[in-house]
Amino acid sequence: MDKEERKTINQGQEDEMEIYGYNLCRWKLAIVSLGVVCTGGFLLLLLYWMPEWRVKATCIRAAIKDCEVVLLRTTDEFRMWFCAKIRFLSLETHPFLSPKSMTNKVANGHAVHFTENLATENRHEMSKYSQTQPQQIRYFTHHSVKYFWNDTLHNFDFLKGLDEGVSCTSIYEKHSAGLTKGMHAYRKLLYGVNEITVKVPSVFKLLIKEVLNPFYIFQLFSVILWSTDEYYYYALAIVIMSIVSIVSSLYSIRKQYVMLHDMVAAHSTVRVSVCRANGEIEEIFSTDLVPGDVMVIPLNGTVMPCDAVLINGTCIVNESMLTGESVPVTKTNLPNPSVDIKGMGDEFYSPEIHKRHTLFCGTTVIQTRFYTGELVKAVVVRTGFSTSKGQLVRSILYPKPTDFKLYRDAYLFLLCLVAVAGIGFIYTIINSILNKVEIRVIIIESLDIITITVPPALPAAMTAGIVYAQRRLKKIGIFCISPQRINICGQLNLVCFDKTGTLTEDGLDLWGIQRVENTRFLLPEENVCNEVLVKSQFVACMATCHSLTKIEGVLSGDPLDLKMFEAIGWILEEATEEETALHNRIMPTVVRPPKQLLPESTHAGNQEMELFELPAIYEIGIVRQFPFSSALQRMSVVARVLGDKKMDAYMKGAPEIIASLCKPETVPTDFEKVLEDYTKQGFRVIALAHRKLESKLTWHKVQNISRDVIENNMDFMGLIIMQNKLKQETPGVLEDLHKANIRTVMVTGDNMLTAVSVARDCGMILPQDKVIIAEALPPKDGKVAKINWHYADTLTQCSNSSAIDSEAIPIKLVHNSLENLQVTRYHFAMNGKSFSVILEHFQDLAPKLMLHGTVFARMAPDQKTQLIEALQNVDYFVGMCGDGANDCGALKRAHGGISLSELEASVASPFTSKTPSISCVPNLIREGRAALMTSFCVFKFMALYSIIQYFSVTLLYSILSNLGDFQFLFIDLAIILVVVFTMSLNPAWKELVAQRPPSGLISGALLFSVLSQIIICIGFQSLGFFWVKQQSWYEVWHPQSDACNTRSLYGNSSYLDNETKPDTHNIQNYENTTVFFISSFQYLIVAIAFSKGKPFRQPCYKNYFFVVSVIILYVFILLIMLHPVASIDQVLQIVCVPYQWRITMLMIVLVNALVSIMVEASVDRWGKCCLSWALGCRKKIPKAKYMYLAQELLVDPEWPPKPQTTTEAKALVKENGSCQIITIT
């Protein structure tokens, strides 16, 4: 086999990786060991930081099949490296397994997935894993997932459970009986323990990991260097800072681990009952569960320890852990295709498609429903980290790195500083050799220049702004679990909003109903709770077609169902366990109207109600429920009126879907017009339908019937109109975002026209804007995929309308005023189906639609995530605001995801708002912008601090002098740290502005600002340094020097003490004193120049801590400069200079301050104009793809598409997504 082979694992998935095989090489290991010794352990550190170097330096390439170590590289834009050791799983040691029986046991589906054909399994399964030693399987673990070697694939693959490649039939036929003890033991060996383990690392382990961070290693190097040079105080200060930084970092990391561990461990081990193949029921720990086990769900409920599919009974489940909705969900047993009256074809089981039948790990089963003598059973399909909860925990434990230009530029900035340090390093060595300085001093001073240039306080300074922003966000009720994303939120230029519960109120109010009689709509009715309607089929449908249940006596379920049921005022009763046992297979749930609504006489009000002329008791029992499915957009029930022979089927759902499943003669001719009128006004419309079932359908047959058999040939009964009001603050917030040039997009699971209407109501689409509806149809009957373009007419009411189409609601077209469309703003609207077709068949059109797509309706959760990705692909910085219900994936994928739900699902979201209102979005962006600007200010300041100090030291090195220990200490602690931590305190500006902060450090204006300040500071420092030498009183300083005539003034002064303390480092001299004073002022000058306020932060004079700190420092430095204090001078090793020179230094500082602040103000005001003028000769292509696209589309005569046109994908070059526009006449 080729030793240079490269394979891919998890192909096509989010965690796709390339895999390379390596074997340990002894001679390479010996060379590396020697290198480690020679470099004093530094090579070992380097190999610790770089896993690919580590493997390549100690191993040689090998075939993946026989390798000892695998090297993995992600295929995304980060291209991250990981390495893993190959381990062996021994099968022969297990007491349950004899070599003979093992072949059969492997064949029963332990493998990479459970295959269907048992005969082929016997032949192939064993060879999949067995190599020369049939009892050993090779595997490695990466990110809590085990990858086993698969001989048929010639690759590693992770163990799949029953969630892939298993048909619904086989779940009943092969897996519903349970496992034998031997098979269970065998599978447990392969799948391991069923638990989501979040190991909280020991403090020591975390400490080692933190301390081995490259930055702390550099600090350790600095401290050792300073100690050898006797700079003990500064070294001690850095050690204290590092310890504080490490301790706080360890505390927050460990706290997060403990929180996650507690969230997972709260219900990790419970006792469960499982059915064995021999019919026994065995009690085991949940950690022993394996895929294929049949678990008995207890009557009083449990917390699910795994993902399992229901095969018997019904469960009411709280899925807030996964979905964010605390609404109980009813789960029914998986349809069994083999016993369906009308076979619907055997389909493969999938937890996503069959989620209404799947109990997910971590969700709470509140109660179960069952029939006499039958247990509620579920087949375990996934365990451990493979479960839905396990995947959520993995995404938190191993997050994708955040790619942000600021951080990339930060590394470039550090490299530049290293380059500058390199120049200083070489200069110092050459200068010292020329001046015949001893080697020990040369080494210390040349290395010292590196520690001066790369400031040790940089990470602490950078984090300060983010920590302060996090604290301010907390005050306004926004909690953050990923602080690094605060800066990224400052760049957001597009925000996606969920509709229900985010833009609009959470609940729906029943506005009224519109019934159909004799295929005509009656007038709308407000009151449904009356005697006339009590026995009508319409009310019977409202009373039965829902998923409500009583939990501890309180009616709960979907808010829409609750409103609907409350409107009719009926009573719901569920049979108790005793009643079920007594009546044997009685209907489990009964609904009936309150007595006061039932008429006194038993005579029915109209012909429809003849069937109800029975005794005064009028009850309807719900026999079978087909839960609401977002894919089907409907739900239905089979019910029976007490004493009635025939059963009734009731259905409710999206009007267009319900109408397509009804007899055409029962649907009113003006159906689509009435529907459109309601949806345009923003109402949520639900249609109802009914039909009588054949008398041959018995209770037992109904329990196993397919929903397709029930849901057709129905009678259309009318519409329920629900009102979803906009939240009060929605229009204001969206207006603020529009003013700030931030695009807003609506992503909803609701109807298209309702969504467009809400978008107009809340100001997302302005009254004069055009809405273009893209209706994409997949390839069908040999025809290519195509998009039909409709212009939604939202201003005029048309009387005529086209015939109903079962696929989509027809949209009226606008024919006039298309000439000025380039001037008029336009928006695209599409539903989830169209969006998927466009992504698949029209790749070149997708980016153009992303540029103006505003309304995305009927979007499934995974489509929401795809939309976020599509927007990011055209270089938008995307924010997502949702109530956490089905937005988890999108919230996690967006640059800034804000969950309005405080439930556990918000773990997936970087930000969670305490108040369920979108007003948190502008607040977050404002704080993000402030934090981003603070980062820029701090970076610029730290760059100047490094260069100013570097230049001071370089100047002093030229005369073989240096800054004193306490001078360094004063500058670094009293000035730099105080300034950095207070300049970050500026709060965010009151409102959002249209201007956006730059995304990177390497931008023209920013670099010009830094370079100009560097030149100014170097200039004035050099001026002071060389000018002092020109003074008449100047001489090379020695302990007897007396430029101030102190002896004549004070007699025996403290300055004479210097005679007893020889200055070995030549720190005390006139040049040092001059450079120290001028540079001290320069740090404060650039701090003020860079502390920008508007338009992203409050002005710096409102940052009181900063103002007070700077004033105190200014006063102190002025005081010791103009009025020397002997004790301070002695500590700081400052020499006495004449008063006239002190005034001169003050003048230098004042001119420096004036020039610095004027230049910085000019750069702010005219920097961009000058740069664009300088670059004006060549036209600049916008960096962001969406801006480039916008420029292209402005001159495209074919864009936007004209109404009544169709865009077809070209059949031959479909993979390129090319398309042509065909005008239909």
Short mmCIF file of C-alpha atoms in Angstrom, two decimals, residues 425-710:
data_model
loop_
_atom_site.label_atom_id
_atom_site.label_comp_id
_atom_site.label_asym_id
_atom_site.label_seq_id
_atom_site.Cartn_x
_atom_site.Cartn_y
_atom_site.Cartn_z
CA PHE A 425 19.51 43.11 19.13
CA ILE A 426 22.08 43.33 16.30
CA TYR A 427 22.74 47.05 16.96
CA THR A 428 23.37 46.39 20.66
CA ILE A 429 25.81 43.56 19.96
CA ILE A 430 27.78 45.61 17.39
CA ASN A 431 27.82 48.75 19.58
CA SER A 432 28.91 46.77 22.66
CA ILE A 433 31.71 44.95 20.78
CA LEU A 434 33.00 48.26 19.39
CA ASN A 435 33.04 49.66 22.93
CA LYS A 436 34.80 46.52 24.24
CA VAL A 437 32.05 45.57 26.68
CA GLU A 438 32.42 42.20 28.42
CA ILE A 439 30.55 39.23 26.88
CA ARG A 440 28.19 38.62 29.84
CA VAL A 441 26.90 42.22 29.63
CA ILE A 442 26.57 42.00 25.82
CA ILE A 443 24.39 38.88 26.09
CA ILE A 444 22.16 40.34 28.85
CA GLU A 445 21.71 43.75 27.20
CA SER A 446 21.06 42.40 23.70
CA LEU A 447 18.43 39.94 25.02
CA ASP A 448 17.01 42.70 27.23
CA ILE A 449 16.13 44.76 24.14
CA ILE A 450 13.87 41.89 22.97
CA THR A 451 11.95 41.86 26.27
CA ILE A 452 11.53 45.64 26.02
CA THR A 453 10.18 45.55 22.47
CA VAL A 454 7.65 42.75 22.99
CA PRO A 455 5.72 44.02 26.04
CA PRO A 456 4.88 41.36 28.64
CA ALA A 457 1.72 43.23 29.65
CA LEU A 458 0.18 42.98 26.14
CA PRO A 459 -2.32 40.08 26.67
CA ALA A 460 -3.51 41.53 30.00
CA ALA A 461 -3.98 44.89 28.27
CA MET A 462 -5.88 43.34 25.36
CA THR A 463 -8.22 41.37 27.62
CA ALA A 464 -9.06 44.37 29.81
CA GLY A 465 -11.36 46.02 27.24
CA ILE A 466 -13.26 42.75 26.64
CA VAL A 467 -13.65 42.09 30.38
CA TYR A 468 -15.06 45.59 30.92
CA ALA A 469 -17.45 45.18 27.95
CA GLN A 470 -18.58 41.81 29.35
CA ARG A 471 -19.30 43.48 32.69
CA ARG A 472 -21.31 46.28 31.01
CA LEU A 473 -23.29 43.72 28.99
CA LYS A 474 -24.08 41.83 32.19
CA LYS A 475 -25.50 45.02 33.70
CA ILE A 476 -27.97 45.35 30.81
CA GLY A 477 -28.95 41.67 31.07
CA ILE A 478 -26.82 40.15 28.27
CA PHE A 479 -24.74 37.17 29.38
CA CYS A 480 -21.74 36.00 27.39
CA ILE A 481 -20.03 32.60 27.36
CA SER A 482 -17.55 33.46 24.61
CA PRO A 483 -15.95 36.86 25.47
CA GLN A 484 -13.72 36.90 22.35
CA ARG A 485 -16.88 37.28 20.26
CA ILE A 486 -17.71 40.67 21.81
CA ASN A 487 -15.12 42.30 19.51
CA ILE A 488 -16.55 40.46 16.50
CA CYS A 489 -20.03 41.83 17.32
CA GLY A 490 -18.60 45.28 16.69
CA GLN A 491 -18.28 44.28 13.03
CA LEU A 492 -21.82 42.94 12.48
CA ASN A 493 -23.39 44.37 9.33
CA LEU A 494 -26.33 41.98 8.95
CA VAL A 495 -28.68 40.55 11.57
CA CYS A 496 -31.08 37.65 11.02
CA PHE A 497 -34.19 37.54 13.19
CA ASP A 498 -36.52 34.68 13.93
CA LYS A 499 -40.14 35.92 13.68
CA THR A 500 -42.35 34.26 16.27
CA GLY A 501 -41.33 35.16 19.80
CA THR A 502 -38.53 37.42 18.56
CA LEU A 503 -40.03 40.13 16.34
CA THR A 504 -43.59 39.27 17.34
CA GLU A 505 -45.21 38.29 20.62
CA ASP A 506 -44.67 34.69 21.63
CA GLY A 507 -48.30 33.73 21.90
CA LEU A 508 -51.01 33.90 19.27
CA ASP A 509 -54.47 35.26 19.96
CA LEU A 510 -57.52 33.77 18.31
CA TRP A 511 -58.89 36.56 16.11
CA GLY A 512 -61.80 34.53 14.77
CA ILE A 513 -62.92 31.68 12.53
CA GLN A 514 -64.32 31.52 9.01
CA ARG A 515 -66.33 28.36 8.36
CA VAL A 516 -67.24 26.87 5.02
CA GLU A 517 -70.76 25.67 4.21
CA ASN A 518 -71.81 24.37 0.79
CA THR A 519 -68.32 25.25 -0.57
CA ARG A 520 -68.78 28.91 0.35
CA PHE A 521 -67.12 30.91 3.11
CA LEU A 522 -69.47 32.22 5.78
CA LEU A 523 -68.79 35.56 7.43
CA PRO A 524 -65.96 35.60 10.01
CA GLU A 525 -67.10 34.75 13.55
CA GLU A 526 -65.39 35.92 16.70
CA ASN A 527 -67.01 33.80 19.37
CA VAL A 528 -66.52 30.07 18.96
CA CYS A 529 -67.75 29.17 22.43
CA ASN A 530 -71.53 29.12 21.87
CA GLU A 531 -74.49 26.66 21.84
CA VAL A 532 -74.99 26.84 18.06
CA LEU A 533 -71.51 25.56 17.22
CA VAL A 534 -70.97 23.20 20.15
CA LYS A 535 -71.76 20.01 18.22
CA SER A 536 -70.42 21.14 14.84
CA GLN A 537 -67.57 19.25 13.17
CA PHE A 538 -65.58 22.51 13.12
CA VAL A 539 -65.56 22.76 16.94
CA ALA A 540 -65.04 18.98 17.23
CA CYS A 541 -61.87 19.43 15.15
CA MET A 542 -60.69 22.30 17.40
CA ALA A 543 -61.43 20.13 20.45
CA THR A 544 -59.57 17.01 19.28
CA CYS A 545 -56.87 17.99 16.76
CA HIS A 546 -54.10 19.04 19.13
CA SER A 547 -51.29 17.57 21.24
CA LEU A 548 -52.41 18.93 24.63
CA THR A 549 -52.01 16.92 27.77
CA LYS A 550 -52.60 17.35 31.48
CA ILE A 551 -49.49 17.48 33.62
CA GLU A 552 -50.24 17.56 37.34
CA GLY A 553 -53.77 18.71 36.54
CA VAL A 554 -52.66 21.65 34.36
CA LEU A 555 -53.34 21.67 30.62
CA SER A 556 -50.09 22.15 28.71
CA GLY A 557 -48.74 21.85 25.20
CA ASP A 558 -48.16 23.99 22.13
CA PRO A 559 -49.27 27.62 22.79
CA LEU A 560 -51.26 27.65 19.52
CA ASP A 561 -53.12 24.49 20.50
CA LEU A 562 -53.76 25.91 23.98
CA LYS A 563 -55.28 29.14 22.61
CA MET A 564 -57.45 27.16 20.22
CA PHE A 565 -58.70 24.80 22.93
CA GLU A 566 -59.28 27.60 25.45
CA ALA A 567 -61.37 29.48 22.84
CA ILE A 568 -63.99 26.71 22.72
CA GLY A 569 -64.02 26.29 26.51
CA TRP A 570 -64.09 22.48 26.43
CA ILE A 571 -62.80 20.11 29.11
CA LEU A 572 -60.04 17.54 28.51
CA GLU A 573 -59.88 14.39 30.60
CA GLU A 574 -57.21 11.73 30.50
CA ALA A 575 -57.86 8.21 31.67
CA THR A 576 -56.06 7.18 34.84
CA GLU A 577 -54.08 3.96 35.09
CA GLU A 578 -56.93 2.28 37.00
CA GLU A 579 -59.54 3.26 34.40
CA THR A 580 -57.36 1.96 31.59
CA ALA A 581 -57.00 -1.39 33.34
CA LEU A 582 -60.74 -1.54 34.06
CA HIS A 583 -62.03 -0.83 30.57
CA ASN A 584 -59.17 -2.55 28.72
CA ARG A 585 -58.06 -0.53 25.70
CA ILE A 586 -60.40 2.39 26.31
CA MET A 587 -59.69 5.63 24.49
CA PRO A 588 -57.00 7.34 26.54
CA THR A 589 -58.10 10.98 26.15
CA VAL A 590 -61.64 12.33 26.19
CA VAL A 591 -62.85 15.87 25.45
CA ARG A 592 -66.32 17.21 26.16
CA PRO A 593 -68.05 20.61 26.23
CA PRO A 594 -69.07 22.18 29.55
CA LYS A 595 -72.67 21.32 30.58
CA GLN A 596 -73.92 24.91 30.21
CA LEU A 597 -73.10 24.83 26.47
CA LEU A 598 -75.12 21.70 25.74
CA PRO A 599 -78.73 22.48 24.69
CA GLU A 600 -81.52 21.27 27.01
CA SER A 601 -83.21 19.14 24.35
CA THR A 602 -81.33 16.46 22.50
CA HIS A 603 -82.64 17.75 19.16
CA ALA A 604 -79.80 18.72 16.85
CA GLY A 605 -79.58 22.15 15.30
CA ASN A 606 -78.98 21.06 11.71
CA GLN A 607 -78.72 18.02 9.48
CA GLU A 608 -75.02 17.48 10.12
CA MET A 609 -75.75 16.77 13.75
CA GLU A 610 -78.18 13.89 13.32
CA LEU A 611 -75.49 11.52 14.52
CA PHE A 612 -75.32 13.30 17.83
CA GLU A 613 -78.99 12.83 18.79
CA LEU A 614 -78.01 10.65 21.67
CA PRO A 615 -78.29 10.91 25.45
CA ALA A 616 -77.23 14.26 26.96
CA ILE A 617 -73.64 13.10 27.48
CA TYR A 618 -71.63 14.27 24.50
CA GLU A 619 -67.97 13.18 24.56
CA ILE A 620 -65.32 12.66 21.93
CA GLY A 621 -62.48 10.22 22.50
CA ILE A 622 -59.13 10.69 20.75
CA VAL A 623 -58.25 7.25 19.37
CA ARG A 624 -55.01 7.96 17.47
CA GLN A 625 -52.85 11.03 17.07
CA PHE A 626 -50.50 11.87 14.19
CA PRO A 627 -48.37 14.65 15.71
CA PHE A 628 -47.61 17.92 13.97
CA SER A 629 -44.69 17.57 11.57
CA SER A 630 -42.91 20.67 10.30
CA ALA A 631 -41.95 18.73 7.16
CA LEU A 632 -45.60 17.88 6.43
CA GLN A 633 -46.92 21.18 7.92
CA ARG A 634 -49.98 19.45 9.40
CA MET A 635 -51.27 17.20 12.16
CA SER A 636 -54.28 14.90 12.34
CA VAL A 637 -56.25 12.74 14.77
CA VAL A 638 -58.69 9.88 14.60
CA ALA A 639 -61.54 10.43 17.08
CA ARG A 640 -64.88 8.84 17.91
CA VAL A 641 -67.98 10.41 19.38
CA LEU A 642 -69.24 8.36 22.33
CA GLY A 643 -71.87 5.90 21.07
CA ASP A 644 -71.04 6.47 17.41
CA LYS A 645 -70.16 3.53 15.17
CA LYS A 646 -67.93 5.31 12.67
CA MET A 647 -64.76 7.14 13.55
CA ASP A 648 -63.87 10.66 12.39
CA ALA A 649 -60.58 11.94 11.04
CA TYR A 650 -59.72 15.58 11.73
CA MET A 651 -56.80 17.48 10.28
CA LYS A 652 -55.34 20.97 10.73
CA GLY A 653 -52.31 22.71 9.29
CA ALA A 654 -50.99 25.11 6.68
CA PRO A 655 -53.97 26.17 4.49
CA GLU A 656 -52.27 25.45 1.17
CA ILE A 657 -51.34 21.93 2.32
CA ILE A 658 -54.77 21.16 3.83
CA ALA A 659 -56.59 22.39 0.70
CA SER A 660 -54.44 20.12 -1.48
CA LEU A 661 -55.50 17.08 0.62
CA CYS A 662 -59.23 17.90 0.43
CA LYS A 663 -61.77 17.04 -2.24
CA PRO A 664 -61.54 19.94 -4.72
CA GLU A 665 -65.33 20.37 -4.71
CA THR A 666 -65.30 21.15 -0.98
CA VAL A 667 -62.72 23.98 -1.29
CA PRO A 668 -64.36 27.39 -1.93
CA THR A 669 -63.45 28.99 -5.24
CA ASP A 670 -62.30 32.18 -3.53
CA PHE A 671 -60.08 30.22 -1.09
CA GLU A 672 -56.75 31.67 -2.21
CA LYS A 673 -58.10 35.24 -2.27
CA VAL A 674 -59.50 34.97 1.27
CA LEU A 675 -56.27 33.35 2.45
CA GLU A 676 -54.15 36.02 0.81
CA ASP A 677 -56.23 38.82 2.34
CA TYR A 678 -55.59 37.41 5.80
CA THR A 679 -51.90 36.64 5.31
CA LYS A 680 -51.26 40.12 3.89
CA GLN A 681 -52.65 41.60 7.06
CA GLY A 682 -50.14 39.49 9.00
CA PHE A 683 -52.61 36.96 10.40
CA ARG A 684 -51.53 33.36 10.98
CA VAL A 685 -54.08 31.18 9.21
CA ILE A 686 -54.77 27.51 9.96
CA ALA A 687 -57.13 25.39 7.90
CA LEU A 688 -59.31 22.55 9.24
CA ALA A 689 -60.61 19.47 7.45
CA HIS A 690 -62.66 16.38 8.34
CA ARG A 691 -63.94 13.10 7.00
CA LYS A 692 -65.90 10.11 8.24
CA LEU A 693 -63.90 6.90 8.27
CA GLU A 694 -65.19 3.54 7.04
CA SER A 695 -66.95 1.42 9.67
CA LYS A 696 -64.54 -1.48 8.93
CA LEU A 697 -61.71 0.50 10.59
CA THR A 698 -61.47 -1.01 14.05
CA TRP A 699 -59.61 0.39 17.02
CA HIS A 700 -56.74 -2.05 16.47
CA LYS A 701 -56.40 -1.26 12.75
CA VAL A 702 -56.33 2.48 13.47
CA GLN A 703 -53.39 1.99 15.87
CA ASN A 704 -51.24 0.65 13.02
CA ILE A 705 -52.52 2.67 10.08
CA SER A 706 -50.27 5.03 8.11
CA ARG A 707 -51.15 8.72 8.31
CA ASP A 708 -51.18 8.94 4.49
CA VAL A 709 -54.25 6.66 4.47
CA ILE A 710 -56.10 9.02 6.81
#
